Short mmCIF file of C-alpha atoms in Angstrom, two decimals:
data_model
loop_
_atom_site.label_atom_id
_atom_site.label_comp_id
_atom_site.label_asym_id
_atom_site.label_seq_id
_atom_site.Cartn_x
_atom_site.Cartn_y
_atom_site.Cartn_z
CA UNK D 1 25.78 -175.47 -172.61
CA UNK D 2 22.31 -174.40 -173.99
CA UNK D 3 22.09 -171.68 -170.41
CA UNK D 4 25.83 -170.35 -171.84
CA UNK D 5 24.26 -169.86 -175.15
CA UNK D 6 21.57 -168.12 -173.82
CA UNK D 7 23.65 -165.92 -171.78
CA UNK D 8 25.80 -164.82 -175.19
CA UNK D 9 22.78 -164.25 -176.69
CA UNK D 10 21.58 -161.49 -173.99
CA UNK D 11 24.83 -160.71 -174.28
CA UNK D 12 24.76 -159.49 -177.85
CA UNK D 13 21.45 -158.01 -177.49
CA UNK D 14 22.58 -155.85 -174.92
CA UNK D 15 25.21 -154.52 -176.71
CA UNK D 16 22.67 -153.89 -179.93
CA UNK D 17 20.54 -151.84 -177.35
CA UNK D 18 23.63 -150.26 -175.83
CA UNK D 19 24.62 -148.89 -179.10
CA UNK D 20 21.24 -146.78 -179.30
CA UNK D 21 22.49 -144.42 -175.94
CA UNK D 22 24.07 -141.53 -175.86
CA UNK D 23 22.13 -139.60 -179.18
CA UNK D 24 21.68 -135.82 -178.04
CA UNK D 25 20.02 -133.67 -179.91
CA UNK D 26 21.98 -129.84 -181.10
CA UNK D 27 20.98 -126.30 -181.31
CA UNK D 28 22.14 -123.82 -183.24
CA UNK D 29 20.71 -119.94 -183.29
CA UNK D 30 20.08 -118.81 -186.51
CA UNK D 31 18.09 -115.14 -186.20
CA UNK D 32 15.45 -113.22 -184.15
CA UNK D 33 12.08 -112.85 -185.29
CA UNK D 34 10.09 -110.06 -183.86
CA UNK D 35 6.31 -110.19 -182.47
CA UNK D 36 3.70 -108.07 -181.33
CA UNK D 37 1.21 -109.51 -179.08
CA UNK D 38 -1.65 -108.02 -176.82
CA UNK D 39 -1.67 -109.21 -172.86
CA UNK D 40 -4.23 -111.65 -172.38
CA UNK D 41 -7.05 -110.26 -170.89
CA UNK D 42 -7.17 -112.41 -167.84
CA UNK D 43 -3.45 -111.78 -167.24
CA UNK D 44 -4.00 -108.27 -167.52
CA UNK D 45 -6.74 -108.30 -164.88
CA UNK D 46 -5.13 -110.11 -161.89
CA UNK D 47 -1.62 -107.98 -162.94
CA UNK D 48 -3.11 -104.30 -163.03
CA UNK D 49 -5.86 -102.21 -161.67
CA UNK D 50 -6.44 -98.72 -162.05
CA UNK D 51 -9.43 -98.33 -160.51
CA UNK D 52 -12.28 -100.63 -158.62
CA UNK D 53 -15.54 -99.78 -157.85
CA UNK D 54 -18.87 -101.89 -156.15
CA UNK D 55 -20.79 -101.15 -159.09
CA UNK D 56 -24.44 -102.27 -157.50
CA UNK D 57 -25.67 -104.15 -154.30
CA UNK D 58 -29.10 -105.40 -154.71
CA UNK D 59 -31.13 -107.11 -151.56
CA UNK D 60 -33.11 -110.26 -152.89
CA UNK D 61 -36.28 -110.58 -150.50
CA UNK D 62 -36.72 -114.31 -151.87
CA UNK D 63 -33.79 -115.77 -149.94
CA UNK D 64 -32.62 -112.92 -148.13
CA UNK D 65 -28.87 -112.55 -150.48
CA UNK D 66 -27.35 -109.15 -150.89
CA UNK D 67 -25.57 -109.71 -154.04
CA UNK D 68 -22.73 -106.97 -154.92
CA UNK D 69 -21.43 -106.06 -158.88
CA UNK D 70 -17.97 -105.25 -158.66
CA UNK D 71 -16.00 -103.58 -161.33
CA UNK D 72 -12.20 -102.67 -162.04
CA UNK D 73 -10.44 -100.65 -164.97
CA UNK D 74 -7.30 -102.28 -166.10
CA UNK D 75 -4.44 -101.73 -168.39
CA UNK D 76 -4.30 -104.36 -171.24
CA UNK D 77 -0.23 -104.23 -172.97
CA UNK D 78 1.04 -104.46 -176.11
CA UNK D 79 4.35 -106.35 -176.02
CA UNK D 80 6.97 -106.59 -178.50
CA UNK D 81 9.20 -109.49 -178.16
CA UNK D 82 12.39 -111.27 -180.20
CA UNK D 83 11.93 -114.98 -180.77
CA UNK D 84 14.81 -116.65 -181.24
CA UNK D 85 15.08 -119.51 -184.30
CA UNK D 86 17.73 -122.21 -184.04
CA UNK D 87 18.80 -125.09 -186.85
CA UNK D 88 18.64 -128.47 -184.71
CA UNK D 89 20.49 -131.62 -185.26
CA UNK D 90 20.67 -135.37 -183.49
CA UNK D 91 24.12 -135.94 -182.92
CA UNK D 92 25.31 -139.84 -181.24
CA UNK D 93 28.12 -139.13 -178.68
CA UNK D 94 31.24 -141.51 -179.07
CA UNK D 95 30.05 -145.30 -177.31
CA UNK D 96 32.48 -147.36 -176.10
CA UNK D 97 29.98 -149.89 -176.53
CA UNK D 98 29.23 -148.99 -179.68
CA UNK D 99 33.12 -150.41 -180.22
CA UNK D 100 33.21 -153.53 -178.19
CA UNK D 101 29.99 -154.95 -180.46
CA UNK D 102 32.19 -157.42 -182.33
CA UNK D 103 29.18 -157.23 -185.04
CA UNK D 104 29.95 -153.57 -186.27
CA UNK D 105 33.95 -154.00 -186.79
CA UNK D 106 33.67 -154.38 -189.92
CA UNK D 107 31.59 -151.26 -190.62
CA UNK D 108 33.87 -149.43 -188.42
CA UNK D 109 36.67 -150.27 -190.48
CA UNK D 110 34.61 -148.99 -193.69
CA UNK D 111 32.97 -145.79 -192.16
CA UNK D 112 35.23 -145.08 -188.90
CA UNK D 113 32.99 -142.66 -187.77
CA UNK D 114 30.62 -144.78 -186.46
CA UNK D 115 32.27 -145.83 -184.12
CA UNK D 116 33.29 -142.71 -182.82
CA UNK D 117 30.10 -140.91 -182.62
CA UNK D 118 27.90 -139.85 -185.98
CA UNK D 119 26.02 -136.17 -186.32
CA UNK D 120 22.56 -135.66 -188.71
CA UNK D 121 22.01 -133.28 -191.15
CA UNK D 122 20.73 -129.31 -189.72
CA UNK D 123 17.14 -129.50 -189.84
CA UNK D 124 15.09 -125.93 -189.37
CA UNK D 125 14.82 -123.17 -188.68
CA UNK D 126 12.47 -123.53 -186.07
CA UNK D 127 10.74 -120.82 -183.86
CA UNK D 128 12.02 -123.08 -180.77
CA UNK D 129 13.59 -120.54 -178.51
CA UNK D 130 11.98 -118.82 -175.49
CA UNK D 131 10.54 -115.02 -175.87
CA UNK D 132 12.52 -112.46 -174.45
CA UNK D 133 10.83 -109.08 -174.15
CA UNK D 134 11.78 -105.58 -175.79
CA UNK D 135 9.50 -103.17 -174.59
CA UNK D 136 5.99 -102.38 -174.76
CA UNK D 137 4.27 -100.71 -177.46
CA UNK D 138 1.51 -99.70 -176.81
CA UNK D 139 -1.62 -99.51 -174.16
CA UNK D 140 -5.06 -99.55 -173.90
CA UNK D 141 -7.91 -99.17 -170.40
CA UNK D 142 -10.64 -101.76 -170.46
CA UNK D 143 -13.68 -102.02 -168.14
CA UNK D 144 -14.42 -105.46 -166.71
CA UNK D 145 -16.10 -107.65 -163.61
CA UNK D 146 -12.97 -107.61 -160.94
CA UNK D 147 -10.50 -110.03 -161.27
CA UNK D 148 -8.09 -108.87 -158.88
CA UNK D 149 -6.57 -111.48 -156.75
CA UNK D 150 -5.72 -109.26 -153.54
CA UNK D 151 -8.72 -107.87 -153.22
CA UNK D 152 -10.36 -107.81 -150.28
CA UNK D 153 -13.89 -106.58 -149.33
CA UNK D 154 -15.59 -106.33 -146.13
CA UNK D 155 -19.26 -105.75 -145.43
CA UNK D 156 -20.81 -104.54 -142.12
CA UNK D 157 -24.62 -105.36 -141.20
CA UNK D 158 -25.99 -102.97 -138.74
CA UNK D 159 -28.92 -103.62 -137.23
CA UNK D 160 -31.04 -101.32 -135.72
CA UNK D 161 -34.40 -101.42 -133.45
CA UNK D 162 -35.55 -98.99 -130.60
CA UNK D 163 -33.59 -101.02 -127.94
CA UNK D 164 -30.44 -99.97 -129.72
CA UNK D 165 -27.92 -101.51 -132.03
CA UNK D 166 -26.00 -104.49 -132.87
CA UNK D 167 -23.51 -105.14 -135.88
CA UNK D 168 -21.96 -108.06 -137.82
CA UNK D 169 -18.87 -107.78 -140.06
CA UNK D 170 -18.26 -110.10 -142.64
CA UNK D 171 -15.76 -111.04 -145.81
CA UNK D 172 -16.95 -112.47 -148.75
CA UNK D 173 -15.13 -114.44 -150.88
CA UNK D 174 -14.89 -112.36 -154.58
CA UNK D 175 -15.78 -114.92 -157.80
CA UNK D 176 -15.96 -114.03 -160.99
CA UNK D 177 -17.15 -110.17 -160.11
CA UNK D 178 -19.62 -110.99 -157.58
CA UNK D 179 -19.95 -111.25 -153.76
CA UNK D 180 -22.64 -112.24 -151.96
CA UNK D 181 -23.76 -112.32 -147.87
CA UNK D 182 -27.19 -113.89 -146.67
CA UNK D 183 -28.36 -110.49 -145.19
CA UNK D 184 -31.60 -112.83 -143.27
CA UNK D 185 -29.38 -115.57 -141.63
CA UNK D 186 -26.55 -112.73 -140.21
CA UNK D 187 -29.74 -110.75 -138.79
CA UNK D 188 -31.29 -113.76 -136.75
CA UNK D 189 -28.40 -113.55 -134.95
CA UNK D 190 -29.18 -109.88 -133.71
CA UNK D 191 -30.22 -109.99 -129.88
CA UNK D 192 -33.27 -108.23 -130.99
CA UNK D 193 -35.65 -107.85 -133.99
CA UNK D 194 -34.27 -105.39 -136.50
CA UNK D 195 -36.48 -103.17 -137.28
CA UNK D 196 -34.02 -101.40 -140.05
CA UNK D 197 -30.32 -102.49 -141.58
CA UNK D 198 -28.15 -100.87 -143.02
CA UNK D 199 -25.41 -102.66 -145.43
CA UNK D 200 -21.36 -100.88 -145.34
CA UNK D 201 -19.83 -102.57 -148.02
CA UNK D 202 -15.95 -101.16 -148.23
CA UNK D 203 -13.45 -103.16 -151.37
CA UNK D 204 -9.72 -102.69 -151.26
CA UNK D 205 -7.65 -103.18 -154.56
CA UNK D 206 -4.07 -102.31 -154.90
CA UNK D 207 -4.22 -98.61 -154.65
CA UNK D 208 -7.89 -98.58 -155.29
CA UNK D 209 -10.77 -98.16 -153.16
CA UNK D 210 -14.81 -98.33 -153.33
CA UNK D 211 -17.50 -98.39 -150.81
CA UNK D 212 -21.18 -98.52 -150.71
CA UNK D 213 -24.01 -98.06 -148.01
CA UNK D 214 -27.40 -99.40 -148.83
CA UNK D 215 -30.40 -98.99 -146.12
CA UNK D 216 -33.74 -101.07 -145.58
CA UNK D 217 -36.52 -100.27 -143.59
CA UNK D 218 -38.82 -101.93 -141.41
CA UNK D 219 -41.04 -102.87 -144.38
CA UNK D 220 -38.43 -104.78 -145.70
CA UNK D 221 -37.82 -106.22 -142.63
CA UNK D 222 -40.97 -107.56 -142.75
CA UNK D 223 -40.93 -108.81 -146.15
CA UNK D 224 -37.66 -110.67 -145.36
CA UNK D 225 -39.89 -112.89 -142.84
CA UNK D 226 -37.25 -112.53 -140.18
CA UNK D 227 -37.34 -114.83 -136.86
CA UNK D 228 -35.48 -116.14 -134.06
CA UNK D 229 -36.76 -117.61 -131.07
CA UNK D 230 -33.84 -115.53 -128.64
CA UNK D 231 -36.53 -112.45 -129.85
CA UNK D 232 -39.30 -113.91 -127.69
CA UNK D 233 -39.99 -113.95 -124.15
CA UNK D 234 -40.43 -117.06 -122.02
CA UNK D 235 -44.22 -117.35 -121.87
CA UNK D 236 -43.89 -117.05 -125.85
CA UNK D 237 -41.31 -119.51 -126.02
CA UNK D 238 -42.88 -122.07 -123.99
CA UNK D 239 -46.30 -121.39 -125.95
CA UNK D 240 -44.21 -122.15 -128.89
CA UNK D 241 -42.58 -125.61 -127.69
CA UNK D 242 -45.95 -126.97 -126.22
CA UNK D 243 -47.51 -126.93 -130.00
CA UNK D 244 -44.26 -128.02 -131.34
CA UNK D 245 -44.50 -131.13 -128.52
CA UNK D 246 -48.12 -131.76 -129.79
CA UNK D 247 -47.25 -131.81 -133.38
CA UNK D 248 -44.55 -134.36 -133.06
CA UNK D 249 -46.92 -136.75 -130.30
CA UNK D 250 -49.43 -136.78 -133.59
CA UNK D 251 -46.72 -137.81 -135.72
CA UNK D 252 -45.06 -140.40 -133.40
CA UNK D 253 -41.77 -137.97 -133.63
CA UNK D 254 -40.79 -138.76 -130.03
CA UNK D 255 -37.30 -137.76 -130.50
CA UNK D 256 -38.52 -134.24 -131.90
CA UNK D 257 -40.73 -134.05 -128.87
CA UNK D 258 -37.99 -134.50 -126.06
CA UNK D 259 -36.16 -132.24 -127.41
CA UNK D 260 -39.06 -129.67 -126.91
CA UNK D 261 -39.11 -130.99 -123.74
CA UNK D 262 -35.62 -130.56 -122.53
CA UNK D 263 -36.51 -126.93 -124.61
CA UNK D 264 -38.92 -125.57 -121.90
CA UNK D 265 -37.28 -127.20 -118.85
CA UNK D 266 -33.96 -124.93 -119.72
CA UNK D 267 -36.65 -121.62 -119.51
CA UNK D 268 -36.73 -122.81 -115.56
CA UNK D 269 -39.94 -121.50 -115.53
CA UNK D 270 -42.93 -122.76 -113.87
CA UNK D 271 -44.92 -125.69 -115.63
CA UNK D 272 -48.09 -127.22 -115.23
CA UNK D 273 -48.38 -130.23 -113.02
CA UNK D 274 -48.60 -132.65 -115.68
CA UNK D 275 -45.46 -131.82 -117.59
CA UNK D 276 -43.44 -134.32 -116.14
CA UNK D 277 -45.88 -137.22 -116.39
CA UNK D 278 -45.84 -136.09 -120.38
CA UNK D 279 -42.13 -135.56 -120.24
CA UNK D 280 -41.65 -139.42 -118.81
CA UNK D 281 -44.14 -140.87 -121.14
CA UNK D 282 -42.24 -139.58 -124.23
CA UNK D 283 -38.75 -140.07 -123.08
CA UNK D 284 -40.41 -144.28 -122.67
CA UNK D 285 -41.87 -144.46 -125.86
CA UNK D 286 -38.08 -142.86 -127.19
CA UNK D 287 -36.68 -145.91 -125.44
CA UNK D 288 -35.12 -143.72 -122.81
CA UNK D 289 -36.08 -145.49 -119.77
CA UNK D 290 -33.03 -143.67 -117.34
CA UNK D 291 -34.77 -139.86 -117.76
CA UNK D 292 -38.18 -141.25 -118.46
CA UNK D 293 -37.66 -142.47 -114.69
CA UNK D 294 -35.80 -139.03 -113.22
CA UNK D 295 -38.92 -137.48 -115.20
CA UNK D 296 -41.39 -139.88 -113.03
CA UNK D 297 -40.27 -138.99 -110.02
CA UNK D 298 -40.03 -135.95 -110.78
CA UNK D 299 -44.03 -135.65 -111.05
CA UNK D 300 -44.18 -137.64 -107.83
CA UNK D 301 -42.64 -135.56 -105.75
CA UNK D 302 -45.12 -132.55 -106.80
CA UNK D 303 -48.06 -133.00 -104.68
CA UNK D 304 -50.23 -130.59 -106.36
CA UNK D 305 -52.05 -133.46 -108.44
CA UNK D 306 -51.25 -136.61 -108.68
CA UNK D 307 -54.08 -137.71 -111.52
CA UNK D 308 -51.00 -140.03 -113.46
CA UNK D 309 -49.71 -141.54 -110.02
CA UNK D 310 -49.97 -145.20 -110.87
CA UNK D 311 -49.29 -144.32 -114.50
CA UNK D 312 -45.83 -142.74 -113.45
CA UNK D 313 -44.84 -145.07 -111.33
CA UNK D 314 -45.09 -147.62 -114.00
CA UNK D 315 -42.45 -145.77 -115.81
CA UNK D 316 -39.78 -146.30 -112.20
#
């Protein structure tokens, strides 16, 4: 008995709830205002572009950036739009359930238009409506850092030395006016030591077009503190790893050391002796016992000394 009271009860309430659907809410247009507003100047920006230009490139010898100003004219509008105003009203559609709620039959009987659906009073007007555009009135040319969206702008590095010449082409990304390359990092890739760059910088916007050439010598070159091992020959190179090897034995870097190892065995160039013995005693202490024994044997087989025998062959 008490669950079938319980279920009447939910019953009920569900109908109260029920009788709060269907309310909509009505427009009605009541006139057109007219505005005048200026583009926003961002809008304006990525929409138009009369000209572009690279304004300035300017090599920093610190960290070896080539930092590029770029510029564009643009046309800012002034647009005159209607904005519609509308009255508004909540209106409750006719609810069946709204009927069936034995509760409200009396009130139906006094007011029947509850319980057929019951409209508010016009509220407004309100400004509510979207813009629609009339024309524009008027123009004006601004000067700004590029905005652009499509534009693109591609920058050439040529390097130049009296073996010949070698070139890089890159794309950088456009932010807020400003591009940037690392000029020092794309010329340690050059197959030789520059001895003078030059910088093609070429921007595409829309219709518009810019370029710019800017040209270093070797004293800049110098300044920039340029290196890359591919620039030295093999004696140099193995010169170089040998006080690299030594520097990491004093610090216990045995890691760092192999790989200066495995360095000057790639140059297939003749080594003293001794450089496998060295080679198999810091591959051990690295806890690689497989190559510190192909190292070993390695120094075994040369007969030219054998002043580590016993100490190699501790290593098999």
């Amino acid at each position: 008995m008490a669950s079938l009271k319980t279920a009447f009860a939910l019953v009920v309430l569900s109908l109260f709830v029920l009788t709060g659907c269907g309310t909509t809410k009505l427009h009605k247009r009541y006139d057109v205002t007219q505005i005048e507003e200026w583009q926003e100047d961002y809008e304006a920006k990525r929409t138009s572009v009369i000209d572009a230009s690279i304004k300035s490139g300017t090599l920093y010898l610190g960290d070896g950036q080539f930092v590029m100003e770029l510029e564009q004219r643009y046309q800012v509008q002034k647009i005159l739009y209607n904005q519609p105003r509308y009255y508004s009203r909540s209106s409750k559609e006719p609810n069946l359930f709204y009927i069936l709620n034995p509760l409200l039959w009396i009130t139906c009987l006094d007011t029947p238009s509850n319980c057929v659906g019951r409209e508010g009073e016009w509220g407004g007007p309100y400004n509510d409506g979207d813009r629609e555009f009339v024309r524009v009135q008027d123009q004006d040319t601004r000067t700004g850092p590029l905005s652009y969206p499509a534009a693109k702008l591609r920058v050439e590095v040529v390097a130049t030395s009296a073996t010949g010449e070698w070139r890089e082409t890159l794309e950088p990304e456009i932010a807020r006016g400003r591009a940037s390359i690392d000029v020092k990092e794309t010329l340690q890739k050059s197959p030789f030591e520059p001895k003078a760059v030059r910088i093609l910088a070429a921007l595409q916007a829309g219709e518009a077009s810019s370029s710019l050439e800017s040209r270093y010598d070797q004293s800049v070159m110098e300044r920039l503190g340029l290196f890359s091992e591919r620039w030295l020959s093999k004696p140099e190179l193995y010169a170089r790893y040998v006080h690299q090897i030594r520097s990491c034995m004093n610090d216990s870097d045995y890691k760092c050391a192999v790989k200066h190892f495995f360095k000057i065995q790639d140059l297939k160039i003749e080594v003293p002796d001794t450089f496998y013995f060295h080679f198999a005693k810091a591959l051990s202490l690295m806890g690689d016992t497989e190559n510190a024994r192909k190292a070993a044997r390695m120094y075994l087989q040369d007969a030219r000394h054998m002043a580590y025998a016993s100490d190699a062959e501790a290593f098999l």
